[in-house]
Tab-separated table of C-alpha atoms in Angstrom:
chain	number	residue	atom	x	y	z
A	1383	UNK	CA	-0.012	-0.141	-0.068
A	1384	UNK	CA	1.199	3.352	-0.881
A	1385	UNK	CA	1.627	5.474	2.337
A	1386	UNK	CA	-1.004	8.101	2.973
A	1387	UNK	CA	-0.143	11.570	2.000
A	1388	UNK	CA	-0.938	14.253	4.284
A	1389	UNK	CA	-2.871	16.597	1.947
A	1390	UNK	CA	-3.861	19.863	3.522
A	1391	UNK	CA	-6.746	21.439	1.775
A	1392	UNK	CA	-6.335	25.258	1.105
A	1393	UNK	CA	-7.258	27.434	3.897
A	1394	UNK	CA	-9.983	29.948	3.417
A	1395	UNK	CA	-8.948	33.739	3.310
A	1396	UNK	CA	-9.826	35.160	6.627
A	1397	UNK	CA	-11.306	38.645	6.908
A	1398	UNK	CA	-7.944	40.065	7.775
A	1399	UNK	CA	-6.411	38.395	4.612
A	1400	UNK	CA	-9.462	39.738	2.414
A	1401	UNK	CA	-8.987	43.261	3.693
A	1402	UNK	CA	-5.069	43.154	3.068
A	1403	UNK	CA	-5.889	42.082	-0.619
A	1404	UNK	CA	-8.582	44.757	-0.905
A	1405	UNK	CA	-6.095	47.423	0.364
A	1406	UNK	CA	-3.286	46.005	-2.173
A	1407	UNK	CA	-5.781	46.282	-4.848
A	1408	UNK	CA	-6.688	49.651	-3.747
A	1409	UNK	CA	-3.000	50.668	-3.720
A	1410	UNK	CA	-2.610	49.025	-7.071
A	1411	UNK	CA	-5.371	50.974	-8.608
A	1412	UNK	CA	-3.910	54.288	-6.870
A	1413	UNK	CA	-0.690	53.396	-8.266
A	1414	UNK	CA	-2.001	52.975	-11.746
A	1415	UNK	CA	-3.800	56.158	-11.587
A	1416	UNK	CA	-0.947	57.897	-10.474
A	1417	UNK	CA	1.362	56.635	-13.119
A	1418	UNK	CA	-1.441	57.787	-15.580
A	1419	UNK	CA	-1.483	61.243	-14.168
A	1420	UNK	CA	2.354	61.265	-14.349
A	1421	UNK	CA	2.239	60.328	-17.993
A	1422	UNK	CA	-0.458	62.848	-18.677
A	1423	UNK	CA	1.590	65.591	-16.846
A	1424	UNK	CA	4.634	64.659	-18.681
A	1425	UNK	CA	2.815	65.057	-22.205
A	1426	UNK	CA	1.321	68.166	-20.943
A	1427	UNK	CA	4.900	69.306	-20.242
A	1428	UNK	CA	6.269	68.230	-23.297
A	1429	UNK	CA	3.466	69.820	-25.477
A	1430	UNK	CA	3.781	73.165	-23.581
A	1431	UNK	CA	7.657	72.840	-24.166
A	1432	UNK	CA	6.913	72.210	-27.930
A	1433	UNK	CA	4.670	75.100	-28.107
A	1434	UNK	CA	7.089	77.295	-26.346
A	1435	UNK	CA	9.945	76.273	-28.406
A	1436	UNK	CA	8.016	76.737	-31.537
A	1437	UNK	CA	6.800	80.244	-30.617
A	1438	UNK	CA	10.319	81.319	-29.742
A	1439	UNK	CA	11.853	81.034	-33.102
A	1440	UNK	CA	9.683	83.081	-35.512
A	1441	UNK	CA	10.056	84.055	-39.348
A	1442	UNK	CA	9.320	87.529	-40.673
A	1443	UNK	CA	6.681	86.335	-43.076
A	1444	UNK	CA	4.141	83.356	-44.010
A	1445	UNK	CA	5.399	83.180	-47.658
A	1446	UNK	CA	8.279	83.951	-49.755
A	1447	UNK	CA	8.159	85.676	-53.387
A	1448	UNK	CA	11.205	85.404	-55.254
A	1449	UNK	CA	11.115	87.588	-58.447
A	1450	UNK	CA	13.342	86.096	-61.041
A	1451	UNK	CA	15.287	89.358	-61.828
A	1452	UNK	CA	16.466	89.668	-58.253
A	1453	UNK	CA	19.880	88.309	-57.004
A	1454	UNK	CA	18.412	87.151	-53.715
A	1455	UNK	CA	15.690	87.624	-51.342
A	1456	UNK	CA	15.731	87.961	-47.566
A	1457	UNK	CA	13.584	86.897	-44.722
A	1458	UNK	CA	14.029	87.948	-41.045
A	1459	UNK	CA	14.568	85.204	-38.392
A	1460	UNK	CA	14.010	86.082	-34.859
A	1461	UNK	CA	14.563	84.559	-31.534
A	1462	UNK	CA	11.831	85.897	-28.790
A	1463	UNK	CA	13.072	83.624	-26.124
A	1464	UNK	CA	14.922	85.793	-23.506
A	1465	UNK	CA	17.043	83.033	-21.952
A	1466	UNK	CA	17.736	80.346	-24.421
A	1467	UNK	CA	19.778	80.212	-27.630
A	1468	UNK	CA	18.838	78.199	-30.643
A	1469	UNK	CA	20.861	76.380	-33.257
A	1470	UNK	CA	19.023	76.978	-36.627
A	1471	UNK	CA	19.500	75.190	-40.066
A	1472	UNK	CA	17.862	76.417	-43.391
A	1473	UNK	CA	17.584	74.998	-46.627
A	1474	UNK	CA	15.156	75.051	-49.725
A	1475	UNK	CA	13.730	71.852	-51.220
A	1476	UNK	CA	10.989	70.856	-53.692
A	1477	UNK	CA	7.639	70.006	-52.266
A	1478	UNK	CA	8.739	66.479	-52.581
A	1479	UNK	CA	11.647	67.138	-50.237
A	1480	UNK	CA	14.182	66.888	-53.029
A	1481	UNK	CA	17.161	69.190	-52.945
A	1482	UNK	CA	16.290	72.488	-54.916
A	1483	UNK	CA	18.675	74.755	-56.816
A	1484	UNK	CA	18.880	77.313	-53.822
A	1485	UNK	CA	21.214	78.253	-51.061
A	1486	UNK	CA	20.334	79.801	-47.978
A	1487	UNK	CA	22.973	81.918	-45.962
A	1488	UNK	CA	23.954	81.267	-43.326
A	1489	UNK	CA	22.750	77.646	-43.729
A	1490	UNK	CA	23.499	76.928	-40.005
A	1491	UNK	CA	23.419	79.630	-37.273
A	1492	UNK	CA	23.525	80.039	-33.667
A	1493	UNK	CA	20.751	82.527	-32.954
A	1494	UNK	CA	21.396	84.231	-29.570
A	1495	UNK	CA	18.799	85.190	-27.087
A	1496	UNK	CA	16.356	88.163	-27.954
A	1497	UNK	CA	18.208	88.469	-31.263
A	1498	UNK	CA	17.339	88.549	-34.906
A	1499	UNK	CA	19.156	87.962	-38.103
A	1500	UNK	CA	18.514	87.716	-41.913
A	1501	UNK	CA	18.496	84.686	-43.945
A	1502	UNK	CA	19.642	85.199	-47.649
A	1503	UNK	CA	18.053	82.898	-50.248
A	1504	UNK	CA	20.029	82.681	-53.553
A	1505	UNK	CA	19.026	80.819	-56.466
A	1506	UNK	CA	21.864	78.864	-57.936
A	1507	UNK	CA	20.388	77.036	-60.756
A	1508	UNK	CA	19.509	77.746	-64.609
A	1509	UNK	CA	16.760	80.124	-64.959
A	1510	UNK	CA	15.989	78.826	-68.302
A	1511	UNK	CA	15.104	75.489	-66.582
A	1512	UNK	CA	12.149	77.199	-64.893
A	1513	UNK	CA	9.043	78.186	-66.649
A	1514	UNK	CA	9.009	81.860	-67.896
A	1515	UNK	CA	5.115	82.149	-68.243
A	1516	UNK	CA	4.006	80.871	-64.604
A	1517	UNK	CA	5.229	80.733	-61.061
A	1518	UNK	CA	7.180	77.677	-59.665
A	1519	UNK	CA	6.690	76.438	-56.222
A	1520	UNK	CA	9.524	75.535	-53.682
A	1521	UNK	CA	9.579	75.187	-49.868
A	1522	UNK	CA	12.038	77.084	-47.485
A	1523	UNK	CA	12.729	74.690	-44.529
A	1524	UNK	CA	13.707	76.075	-41.164
A	1525	UNK	CA	14.674	73.743	-38.421
A	1526	UNK	CA	15.685	74.901	-34.789
A	1527	UNK	CA	16.907	73.208	-31.698
A	1528	UNK	CA	17.346	74.848	-28.225
A	1529	UNK	CA	20.894	74.877	-26.711
A	1530	UNK	CA	21.177	72.810	-23.603
A	1531	UNK	CA	21.551	74.568	-20.186
A	1532	UNK	CA	24.862	73.909	-18.323
A	1533	UNK	CA	22.831	72.119	-15.705
A	1534	UNK	CA	21.429	69.629	-18.064
A	1535	UNK	CA	24.494	68.733	-20.008
A	1536	UNK	CA	25.381	65.591	-18.063
A	1537	UNK	CA	21.836	64.486	-17.483
A	1538	UNK	CA	19.282	62.527	-19.740
A	1539	UNK	CA	17.282	64.989	-21.650
A	1540	UNK	CA	14.529	64.858	-24.469
A	1541	UNK	CA	14.992	67.459	-27.118
A	1542	UNK	CA	12.565	68.596	-29.881
A	1543	UNK	CA	13.952	69.960	-33.245
A	1544	UNK	CA	11.035	72.318	-34.488
A	1545	UNK	CA	10.722	72.449	-38.349
A	1546	UNK	CA	9.040	75.422	-40.073
A	1547	UNK	CA	8.242	75.038	-43.918
A	1548	UNK	CA	7.376	78.274	-46.006
A	1549	UNK	CA	6.057	78.251	-49.496
A	1550	UNK	CA	8.504	79.808	-51.835
A	1551	UNK	CA	7.203	81.232	-54.994
A	1552	UNK	CA	9.545	81.624	-57.836
A	1553	UNK	CA	7.878	84.691	-59.986
A	1554	UNK	CA	9.414	85.269	-63.545
A	1555	UNK	CA	9.693	88.916	-63.697
A	1556	UNK	CA	7.044	89.200	-66.559
A	1557	UNK	CA	4.622	88.581	-64.220
A	1558	UNK	CA	3.132	91.647	-62.211
A	1559	UNK	CA	2.498	91.983	-58.550
A	1560	UNK	CA	-0.792	93.812	-59.246
A	1561	UNK	CA	-2.097	90.772	-61.426
A	1562	UNK	CA	-0.989	88.278	-58.586
A	1563	UNK	CA	-3.130	90.438	-55.748
A	1564	UNK	CA	-6.151	90.058	-58.174
A	1565	UNK	CA	-5.655	86.307	-59.010
A	1566	UNK	CA	-8.207	85.151	-56.662
A	1567	UNK	CA	-10.919	86.961	-58.488
A	1568	UNK	CA	-10.506	84.952	-61.586
A	1569	UNK	CA	-10.915	81.577	-59.958
A	1570	UNK	CA	-14.178	79.651	-61.304
A	1571	UNK	CA	-15.673	76.719	-59.672
A	1572	UNK	CA	-18.145	73.954	-60.748
A	1573	UNK	CA	-19.648	70.531	-59.081
A	1574	UNK	CA	-18.916	67.368	-60.443
A	1575	UNK	CA	-20.457	64.691	-58.342
A	1576	UNK	CA	-19.172	64.765	-54.874
A	1577	UNK	CA	-16.280	67.061	-55.918
A	1578	UNK	CA	-15.668	70.627	-56.054
A	1579	UNK	CA	-13.707	71.691	-59.087
A	1580	UNK	CA	-11.677	74.947	-58.741
A	1581	UNK	CA	-10.022	76.190	-62.024
A	1582	UNK	CA	-7.200	78.710	-62.007
A	1583	UNK	CA	-6.558	80.414	-65.492
A	1584	UNK	CA	-3.799	82.745	-64.023
A	1585	UNK	CA	-0.025	82.124	-63.948
A	1586	UNK	CA	0.016	82.570	-60.191
A	1587	UNK	CA	-0.528	79.877	-57.265
A	1588	UNK	CA	-3.602	80.505	-55.677
A	1589	UNK	CA	-3.767	79.567	-51.942
A	1590	UNK	CA	-7.262	79.376	-50.474
A	1591	UNK	CA	-7.646	80.963	-46.774
A	1592	UNK	CA	-11.391	79.790	-46.422
A	1593	UNK	CA	-13.121	77.781	-48.790
A	1594	UNK	CA	-16.923	76.779	-48.139
A	1595	UNK	CA	-20.151	75.558	-50.014
A	1596	UNK	CA	-23.398	76.649	-48.561
A	1597	UNK	CA	-21.577	77.709	-45.513
A	1598	UNK	CA	-19.993	74.411	-45.036
A	1599	UNK	CA	-16.115	74.497	-44.926
A	1600	UNK	CA	-14.323	72.368	-47.465
A	1601	UNK	CA	-12.261	69.675	-45.470
A	1602	UNK	CA	-8.621	70.022	-45.615
A	1603	UNK	CA	-6.973	66.822	-46.727
A	1604	UNK	CA	-3.499	66.317	-45.359
A	1605	UNK	CA	-1.210	63.551	-45.959
A	1606	UNK	CA	2.495	62.891	-45.052
A	1607	UNK	CA	3.446	63.795	-48.570
A	1608	UNK	CA	1.181	66.661	-49.032
A	1609	UNK	CA	0.749	69.184	-46.288
A	1610	UNK	CA	-2.827	70.803	-45.995
A	1611	UNK	CA	-1.223	74.226	-46.954
A	1612	UNK	CA	-0.425	72.589	-50.360
A	1613	UNK	CA	-3.694	70.633	-50.756
A	1614	UNK	CA	-5.657	73.760	-50.542
A	1615	UNK	CA	-4.051	75.436	-53.351
A	1616	UNK	CA	-4.608	75.596	-57.119
A	1617	UNK	CA	-1.484	75.603	-59.398
A	1618	UNK	CA	-1.371	77.981	-62.387
A	1619	UNK	CA	-3.179	77.133	-65.421
A	1620	UNK	CA	-4.429	74.231	-63.586
A	1621	UNK	CA	-7.579	72.592	-61.877
A	1622	UNK	CA	-7.843	71.126	-58.300
A	1623	UNK	CA	-10.595	69.056	-57.129
A	1624	UNK	CA	-11.866	69.154	-53.494
A	1625	UNK	CA	-14.176	66.812	-51.485
A	1626	UNK	CA	-17.498	68.619	-50.801
A	1627	UNK	CA	-18.857	68.643	-47.378
A	1628	UNK	CA	-21.969	66.229	-46.855
A	1629	UNK	CA	-25.315	67.413	-48.566
A	1630	UNK	CA	-23.676	70.906	-49.118
A	1631	UNK	CA	-25.947	73.125	-51.394
A	1632	UNK	CA	-25.692	76.631	-52.300
A	1633	UNK	CA	-23.146	78.831	-53.512
A	1634	UNK	CA	-19.323	78.469	-53.002
A	1635	UNK	CA	-17.305	81.332	-51.054
A	1636	UNK	CA	-13.798	81.762	-50.667
A	1637	UNK	CA	-10.845	83.839	-49.559
A	1638	UNK	CA	-7.225	83.435	-50.483
A	1639	UNK	CA	-3.778	84.518	-48.984
A	1640	UNK	CA	-2.019	87.436	-50.699
A	1641	UNK	CA	1.675	87.903	-51.011
A	1642	UNK	CA	1.738	89.706	-47.856
A	1643	UNK	CA	0.143	87.013	-46.021
A	1644	UNK	CA	-3.096	88.795	-45.479
A	1645	UNK	CA	-6.525	87.305	-46.259
A	1646	UNK	CA	-8.255	88.638	-49.340
A	1647	UNK	CA	-11.979	89.860	-49.426
A	1648	UNK	CA	-14.562	86.793	-49.693
A	1649	UNK	CA	-15.745	86.141	-53.139
A	1650	UNK	CA	-19.035	84.176	-53.925
A	1651	UNK	CA	-20.026	82.083	-57.077
A	1652	UNK	CA	-23.250	80.173	-57.683
A	1653	UNK	CA	-22.795	76.320	-58.611
């Protein structure tokens, strides 16, 4: 015969044990809530830090017009932060991020606290390679990163590089500024199914500030390859389609952004 094993059944939890378990569970919940709060706080701090850094280095414009008969154009760059220096890198690209035939001087610059400088943009390509009867689009890129304070140099830190992109319009000298300022008046629209088709018969890029049908705003479509600011634009002598808002009826209204970054008066057209 096999020797009988002394099998002790599991003991039921006493009231004290259950209380301990409940207390531990409560502590676990409090710990989890604390971690969630900490994560939210950290995210909030990072967001505030990003917004603060983004607001510190500012450019003196929202777009750049480069007349083809000018040797260079300039744009102001200012550091509004009273206590932090920034390292700034600048370059010009095509909308697809390929390198464009421009140089910006200085390409890398240490922007001191509460100081400003001028970025000089110079075309280095062959002017004959660009259309002479219409504008060409490029992007000016400005990336800034704040300098580390001496107290943080030997510590683990998380830094963000803030990147700003401005539209740069190469404008042939034969095109007049006065005509550019009135180009928005010549845009026409038609409805095609669930699409709104905008036609631009001018040699200028037209960027919409507001675009609505029957008082409903046309949605901005933004992808990694195409920022919203570019998708809400019509190229020279071209058409651009936009998705109509659901059940939108009535006239189309629009404003555009002028050479000076201001919004034009509103226009209206029946569909």
